[in-house]
XYZ file of C-alpha atoms in Angstrom:
246
model
C -43.289 299.878 55.322
C -39.911 299.737 56.936
C -39.530 299.972 60.692
C -37.935 303.244 61.713
C -35.364 303.486 64.477
C -36.893 302.858 67.902
C -35.676 306.213 69.143
C -37.910 307.911 66.556
C -41.062 306.369 68.003
C -42.690 308.313 70.825
C -43.368 305.944 73.704
C -41.024 303.222 72.440
C -37.567 302.805 73.902
C -34.592 300.578 73.064
C -35.094 298.693 76.354
C -38.819 298.116 75.857
C -40.602 294.901 74.835
C -39.323 295.235 71.287
C -35.685 294.477 71.760
C -33.332 297.121 70.488
C -31.995 294.802 67.799
C -35.323 294.700 65.966
C -34.788 298.112 64.411
C -31.261 297.216 63.379
C -32.377 293.959 61.764
C -35.269 295.572 59.922
C -33.075 298.416 58.734
C -30.491 295.989 57.414
C -33.103 294.248 55.272
C -33.793 297.385 53.276
C -37.085 295.894 52.111
C -40.721 296.155 53.016
C -41.592 294.227 56.187
C -44.296 291.692 55.354
C -44.682 289.828 58.652
C -43.628 289.727 62.298
C -43.189 287.029 64.901
C -43.767 287.451 68.610
C -43.477 285.270 71.720
C -45.103 287.526 74.311
C -48.240 289.712 74.472
C -48.901 293.086 72.908
C -45.719 293.477 70.858
C -47.707 293.875 67.660
C -49.526 296.846 69.145
C -46.298 298.453 70.276
C -45.126 298.025 66.682
C -48.093 300.048 65.427
C -46.246 303.402 65.431
C -43.744 301.795 63.087
C -46.261 299.904 61.003
C -50.056 300.295 61.470
C -50.588 296.930 59.781
C -48.458 295.072 62.362
C -51.361 293.356 64.242
C -52.583 291.744 61.019
C -49.084 290.635 60.079
C -48.093 289.104 63.408
C -47.711 285.366 64.034
C -47.572 284.073 67.611
C -44.967 281.465 68.518
C -45.407 279.976 71.969
C -42.403 279.713 74.244
C -41.445 277.126 76.824
C -38.697 274.725 77.912
C -37.789 271.128 77.160
C -37.863 269.080 80.367
C -35.597 266.458 78.816
C -32.811 269.041 78.589
C -32.800 269.331 82.387
C -33.309 265.677 83.250
C -29.585 264.918 83.462
C -28.946 267.481 86.202
C -29.831 267.381 89.869
C -29.817 269.886 92.672
C -27.204 269.474 95.385
C -27.168 271.729 98.414
C -24.543 274.482 98.205
C -22.220 275.621 100.969
C -23.443 279.192 100.449
C -26.929 280.257 99.434
C -26.536 280.575 95.663
C -28.846 282.783 93.626
C -28.375 282.339 89.870
C -29.279 284.767 87.105
C -28.999 283.258 83.622
C -28.929 285.540 80.623
C -27.541 288.744 79.230
C -27.874 292.269 80.547
C -29.442 294.551 77.964
C -31.321 297.820 78.069
C -32.153 298.973 81.586
C -31.796 295.547 83.216
C -29.646 296.076 86.315
C -27.906 293.949 88.920
C -27.799 296.856 91.352
C -31.124 296.268 93.184
C -30.365 292.662 94.110
C -26.751 293.329 95.156
C -27.961 296.306 97.183
C -30.413 293.935 98.884
C -27.588 291.508 99.693
C -25.518 294.341 101.153
C -28.415 295.608 103.275
C -29.133 292.109 104.543
C -25.495 291.537 105.496
C -25.356 294.869 107.323
C -28.494 294.095 109.296
C -27.528 290.464 109.948
C -23.708 290.267 110.040
C -23.823 286.517 110.563
C -24.970 286.180 106.946
C -21.904 287.860 105.497
C -20.210 285.474 103.104
C -23.129 283.043 103.054
C -25.001 284.552 100.070
C -23.639 284.463 96.541
C -25.252 285.829 93.376
C -23.950 284.043 90.285
C -24.427 285.769 86.938
C -24.354 283.159 84.185
C -23.426 285.142 81.098
C -21.431 288.272 80.380
C -21.943 291.536 82.217
C -21.408 294.971 80.707
C -18.593 297.158 81.968
C -21.186 299.468 83.512
C -22.684 296.512 85.400
C -19.291 295.504 86.759
C -18.621 299.091 87.823
C -21.937 299.296 89.691
C -21.250 295.993 91.418
C -17.743 297.083 92.433
C -19.062 300.375 93.804
C -21.365 298.512 96.203
C -18.372 296.998 97.987
C -19.590 293.388 98.134
C -17.058 291.521 95.958
C -17.547 288.367 98.031
C -21.268 288.300 97.187
C -21.244 287.929 93.409
C -19.469 286.254 90.522
C -19.656 286.277 86.740
C -19.227 283.038 84.804
C -19.095 284.453 81.291
C -21.005 282.695 78.536
C -21.495 278.964 79.091
C -22.746 276.237 76.811
C -26.484 275.645 76.928
C -26.002 272.453 78.947
C -23.694 274.208 81.401
C -26.227 277.017 81.847
C -28.987 274.501 82.559
C -26.755 272.742 85.077
C -26.124 276.053 86.838
C -29.858 276.640 87.091
C -30.535 273.190 88.539
C -27.687 273.555 91.024
C -28.900 276.955 92.246
C -30.676 277.351 95.559
C -32.898 279.916 93.842
C -33.112 281.610 90.454
C -33.113 285.349 89.866
C -35.514 286.801 87.301
C -34.866 290.439 86.373
C -37.337 292.373 84.238
C -37.005 296.176 84.448
C -39.923 298.599 84.419
C -38.589 300.046 81.140
C -40.809 303.129 81.199
C -43.888 300.957 81.742
C -43.179 298.500 78.927
C -41.757 295.852 81.275
C -45.222 294.958 82.588
C -46.021 293.229 79.284
C -42.856 291.130 79.171
C -42.806 287.444 80.019
C -39.226 286.488 79.318
C -38.659 283.064 77.815
C -36.281 282.554 80.729
C -39.304 282.228 83.029
C -40.285 278.913 81.487
C -36.756 277.551 81.696
C -36.643 278.590 85.356
C -39.942 276.841 86.051
C -38.641 273.690 84.352
C -35.521 273.828 86.562
C -37.853 273.397 89.560
C -35.938 275.814 91.765
C -37.567 278.728 93.640
C -37.662 281.992 91.699
C -36.920 285.430 93.114
C -38.817 287.543 90.607
C -37.622 291.152 90.584
C -40.174 292.324 88.066
C -42.952 294.904 87.719
C -45.305 293.653 90.477
C -48.459 294.271 88.478
C -47.120 292.793 85.258
C -47.500 289.576 83.324
C -44.333 287.902 84.643
C -45.334 288.621 88.245
C -48.770 287.110 87.645
C -47.230 283.994 86.104
C -44.753 283.435 88.950
C -47.455 283.981 91.572
C -49.882 281.720 89.742
C -47.326 278.909 89.659
C -46.307 279.561 93.290
C -42.808 279.815 91.910
C -41.428 282.159 94.551
C -41.579 285.707 95.898
C -42.166 288.735 93.671
C -40.404 291.992 94.507
C -40.295 295.419 92.901
C -36.810 296.650 92.008
C -37.884 300.084 93.304
C -38.768 298.670 96.739
C -35.393 298.101 98.394
C -36.860 296.950 101.718
C -39.316 294.587 100.035
C -36.617 293.048 97.872
C -34.310 292.554 100.857
C -37.174 290.903 102.782
C -37.947 288.565 99.867
C -34.288 287.569 99.621
C -34.063 287.108 103.389
C -37.056 284.779 103.341
C -35.415 282.549 100.754
C -32.083 282.559 102.578
C -33.709 281.615 105.881
C -35.854 278.952 104.255
C -32.774 277.526 102.558
C -30.818 277.546 105.815
C -33.574 275.549 107.441
C -33.464 273.022 104.621
C -36.825 274.087 103.257
C -36.041 275.011 99.647
C -37.180 271.815 98.025
C -38.039 271.109 94.423
C -40.936 273.090 93.001
C -43.730 271.144 91.352
C -44.136 271.476 87.628
C -47.466 272.833 86.377
C -50.051 270.061 86.212
C -48.245 267.826 88.732
């Protein structure tokens, strides 16, 4: 039958693997749901409280990135270490852990103040901007607003490293492998993966030797992972990452 609102499902939250828009879309149809599409594991089983027949009705569509889309762009070394996050902030995704890590690193190593910049490609929510302002590091971050697809790809190629944010989301985040991961891998820049450390995205990044994995709940570990990238970049060591199979 019809999918009920996510809030009505025990164990399912609007910031879980089923994006909060799914309920709105299904509700707007006003008809019986006959099939589902997914691009990452286990979503059909999370849909079961809404529709017990979901596993049998689910079609898997693989995700990835087109290397040709990135071929026109090259990486040039930045004056400041530039960490780029591409994408929207929804649900419980937060910029606070990484900006807190930047602040802690600057306080412990004052010589780094002004040499690290986190660039958010896409729009932030007012709550995100408020959290960032409260941390008192206005020199350490910027927001580009929405860019064209080509401009977003250019920003990823020009980054010193790429920031992947997947929240715990009450345990649901472990199953998420954002499509952004594959675009990041194709950009061939190191990835700072702030994701559930025992989850699918963490396993993928580690398996590809894409970069360090840090838990958003581990402030010291996240700051150390960021520091390692900054120091490696300062020494000229952040080269291109190999693509899988190369």
